[in-house]
Amino acid sequence: DKTFIVAESPEGLVLIDQHVAHERVLYDRFKKAAEKQQVEVQPLLTPLVVELSQQELHAVLDQAGLLAEYGYDVEHFGDQSLLVRSVPSGMENVNHSSALKEFAAEVIAKGGSLNIEQLRDDVLIMMSCKAAIKAGDSIDLAGSQQLIADLLRCDNPYTCPHGRPVVLQFGIESLRRMFGR
C-alpha cells in the first residue's frame, strides 16, 4: 500500500515507514533553520483567507510572532478571518488552513500551561507532519534512496518527532529461522 520502504542491510531486513522517516527529516531541517534564524519563507501571490472560531482566531493572533519565526505571516482580517501572506518554504502542498486550525487547537488545549519552548516544538512537529509524504504516496527508487540518505544524517533517525518508530529491523538469523534455514 505504498507505505514502507524495504531495504537490506548487513544485519538483515529493514522496513522504513516513509511518512515518519520524511517527518523526521523535515523536523530536523526545520529545527536547524529556525535555530539559525534562516527559515525560508514563501510569499503567497494571493493571500489565503482562513475562517476560524473566535477562540481559534485569538489563539493564532496571540502567537503570531511565534508563527512568524517559522515563516507564517498572519494578520486579522474581518470578523473571524485570518489573512495568511506567507508560509514556510517547503510546505507548498500543505493545507495551511487545516494546519493553522490544528495549531490553534493546540494553543487552546494548553490554556494557562503554555510553555513557549514546547509550543515552538509543537509548531515544528505540525509543520513536518503536514509537509511529509503520506502513507500511500508513491515515491520512486531515487526518492527512496534520497530519503534514506537524508534520514541517516538526522540526529535521531529512529523515531519521528511524535515518538513513533521510523525503522524496524529483522536480523539475519531471525530471517533464516523464518525461512527454515
Coordinates of C-alpha atoms in Angstrom, one line a residue:
D1 CA 0.0 0.0 0.0
K2 CA 2.9 2.3 -0.7
T3 CA 3.7 2.9 3.0
F4 CA 7.0 1.2 3.6
I5 CA 10.5 1.2 2.0
V6 CA 12.0 -2.3 2.1
A7 CA 15.8 -2.5 2.2
E8 CA 18.6 -4.9 3.1
S9 CA 21.4 -4.1 5.4
P10 CA 24.4 -6.2 6.6
E11 CA 22.4 -7.0 9.7
G12 CA 19.2 -8.2 7.9
L13 CA 16.0 -6.7 6.5
V14 CA 14.9 -3.1 7.2
L15 CA 11.4 -1.7 6.9
I16 CA 11.2 2.1 6.9
D17 CA 7.8 3.9 7.2
Q18 CA 8.2 6.6 4.5
H19 CA 5.9 9.1 6.2
V20 CA 7.6 9.1 9.6
A21 CA 11.0 9.0 8.0
H22 CA 10.2 12.1 5.9
E23 CA 8.6 13.7 9.0
R24 CA 11.9 13.2 11.0
V25 CA 14.0 14.6 8.1
L26 CA 11.8 17.7 7.8
Y27 CA 11.6 18.2 11.5
D28 CA 15.4 18.2 11.8
R29 CA 15.7 20.5 8.7
F30 CA 13.0 23.0 10.0
K31 CA 14.5 23.0 13.5
K32 CA 18.1 23.7 12.4
A33 CA 16.9 26.5 10.1
A34 CA 14.9 28.0 13.0
E35 CA 17.8 27.8 15.4
K36 CA 20.0 29.6 12.8
Q37 CA 17.1 32.1 12.2
Q38 CA 17.3 31.1 8.5
V39 CA 13.8 29.9 7.9
E40 CA 12.9 30.2 4.2
V41 CA 9.6 32.0 3.6
Q42 CA 7.3 31.5 0.6
P43 CA 5.2 34.7 0.0
L44 CA 1.8 33.9 -1.4
L45 CA 0.8 35.6 -4.6
T46 CA -2.8 35.6 -3.4
P47 CA -3.1 35.7 0.4
L48 CA -5.0 32.8 1.9
V49 CA -8.1 33.7 4.0
V50 CA -8.7 31.3 6.9
E51 CA -12.1 31.3 8.7
L52 CA -11.7 30.5 12.4
S53 CA -13.8 30.5 15.5
Q54 CA -13.3 33.5 17.7
Q55 CA -11.3 31.4 20.2
E56 CA -9.1 29.9 17.4
L57 CA -8.6 33.4 16.0
H58 CA -7.4 34.8 19.3
A59 CA -5.1 31.8 19.9
V60 CA -3.4 32.2 16.5
L61 CA -3.1 36.0 16.7
D62 CA -1.7 35.8 20.3
Q63 CA 1.1 33.6 18.8
A64 CA 1.5 35.5 15.5
G65 CA 5.1 36.4 16.5
L66 CA 6.0 32.8 17.1
L67 CA 4.4 31.7 13.8
A68 CA 6.4 34.4 12.0
E69 CA 9.6 32.8 13.3
Y70 CA 8.7 29.8 11.2
G71 CA 7.5 31.6 8.1
Y72 CA 3.8 32.2 8.7
D73 CA 2.8 35.9 8.2
V74 CA -0.7 36.2 9.6
E75 CA -3.0 39.1 10.4
H76 CA -6.5 39.7 11.5
F77 CA -8.9 40.1 8.5
G78 CA -12.5 40.9 9.2
D79 CA -14.7 39.3 11.9
Q80 CA -13.3 35.8 12.3
S81 CA -10.9 35.6 9.4
L82 CA -7.2 35.4 9.3
L83 CA -5.1 36.6 6.3
V84 CA -2.0 34.5 5.6
R85 CA 0.5 36.3 3.4
S86 CA 3.4 33.8 3.6
V87 CA 4.1 30.3 4.6
P88 CA 7.2 28.3 5.4
S89 CA 9.1 27.3 2.2
G90 CA 8.9 23.6 1.6
M91 CA 5.3 23.4 2.6
E92 CA 3.7 24.3 -0.8
N93 CA 1.4 21.2 -0.9
V94 CA 0.0 21.7 2.7
N95 CA -3.5 22.6 3.6
H96 CA -2.4 25.7 5.7
S97 CA -6.0 26.4 6.8
S98 CA -6.0 22.9 8.5
A99 CA -2.5 23.4 9.9
L100 CA -3.4 26.7 11.5
K101 CA -6.6 25.3 13.0
E102 CA -4.6 22.4 14.4
F103 CA -2.1 24.9 15.9
A104 CA -5.0 27.0 17.4
A105 CA -6.4 23.8 18.9
E106 CA -3.0 23.0 20.5
V107 CA -2.7 26.5 22.0
I108 CA -6.3 26.4 23.3
A109 CA -5.8 22.9 24.8
K110 CA -2.6 24.1 26.6
G111 CA -4.5 27.1 28.0
G112 CA -2.7 28.5 31.1
S113 CA 0.1 25.9 31.0
L114 CA 1.5 27.4 27.8
N115 CA 5.3 26.7 27.6
I116 CA 6.8 28.7 24.8
E117 CA 9.6 26.1 24.1
Q118 CA 7.1 23.3 23.9
L119 CA 4.9 25.4 21.7
R120 CA 7.9 26.0 19.4
D121 CA 8.4 22.3 19.2
D122 CA 4.7 21.8 18.5
V123 CA 4.9 24.1 15.6
L124 CA 7.9 22.2 14.2
I125 CA 6.1 18.9 14.6
M126 CA 3.0 20.2 13.0
M127 CA 5.0 21.6 10.0
S128 CA 7.0 18.4 9.5
C129 CA 3.9 16.2 9.8
K130 CA 1.8 18.3 7.4
A131 CA 4.6 18.6 4.8
A132 CA 5.8 15.0 4.9
I133 CA 4.9 12.5 2.2
K134 CA 1.9 10.4 3.2
A135 CA 1.4 6.7 3.5
G136 CA 0.1 5.7 0.1
D137 CA 2.1 8.3 -1.8
S138 CA 4.3 6.8 -4.4
I139 CA 8.0 7.6 -4.4
D140 CA 10.4 6.2 -6.9
L141 CA 13.7 4.4 -6.2
A142 CA 15.8 7.6 -6.4
G143 CA 13.3 9.3 -4.0
S144 CA 13.6 6.3 -1.6
Q145 CA 17.3 6.4 -1.7
Q146 CA 17.4 10.1 -1.1
L147 CA 15.0 9.8 1.9
I148 CA 17.2 7.1 3.4
A149 CA 20.4 9.2 2.9
D150 CA 18.7 12.2 4.5
L151 CA 17.4 10.1 7.4
L152 CA 20.9 8.8 8.1
R153 CA 22.1 12.4 8.6
C154 CA 19.4 13.1 11.2
D155 CA 20.3 13.4 14.9
N156 CA 17.8 10.7 15.8
P157 CA 16.9 8.6 12.7
Y158 CA 15.0 6.0 14.7
T159 CA 11.9 7.8 15.9
C160 CA 9.6 10.5 14.4
P161 CA 9.0 13.7 16.4
H162 CA 5.9 12.1 17.8
G163 CA 8.0 9.2 19.1
R164 CA 6.8 6.5 16.7
P165 CA 9.5 4.2 15.2
V166 CA 10.8 5.1 11.8
V167 CA 12.7 1.8 11.2
L168 CA 12.1 -1.8 12.0
Q169 CA 14.9 -4.3 11.6
F170 CA 14.7 -8.0 11.3
G171 CA 18.0 -9.7 12.0
I172 CA 19.6 -12.1 9.5
E173 CA 19.3 -15.1 12.0
S174 CA 15.7 -14.4 12.6
L175 CA 15.0 -14.3 8.9
R176 CA 16.8 -17.5 8.3
R177 CA 14.7 -19.2 11.0
M178 CA 11.5 -17.9 9.4
F179 CA 12.6 -19.5 6.1
G180 CA 13.6 -22.8 7.9
R181 CA 17.3 -22.4 7.2

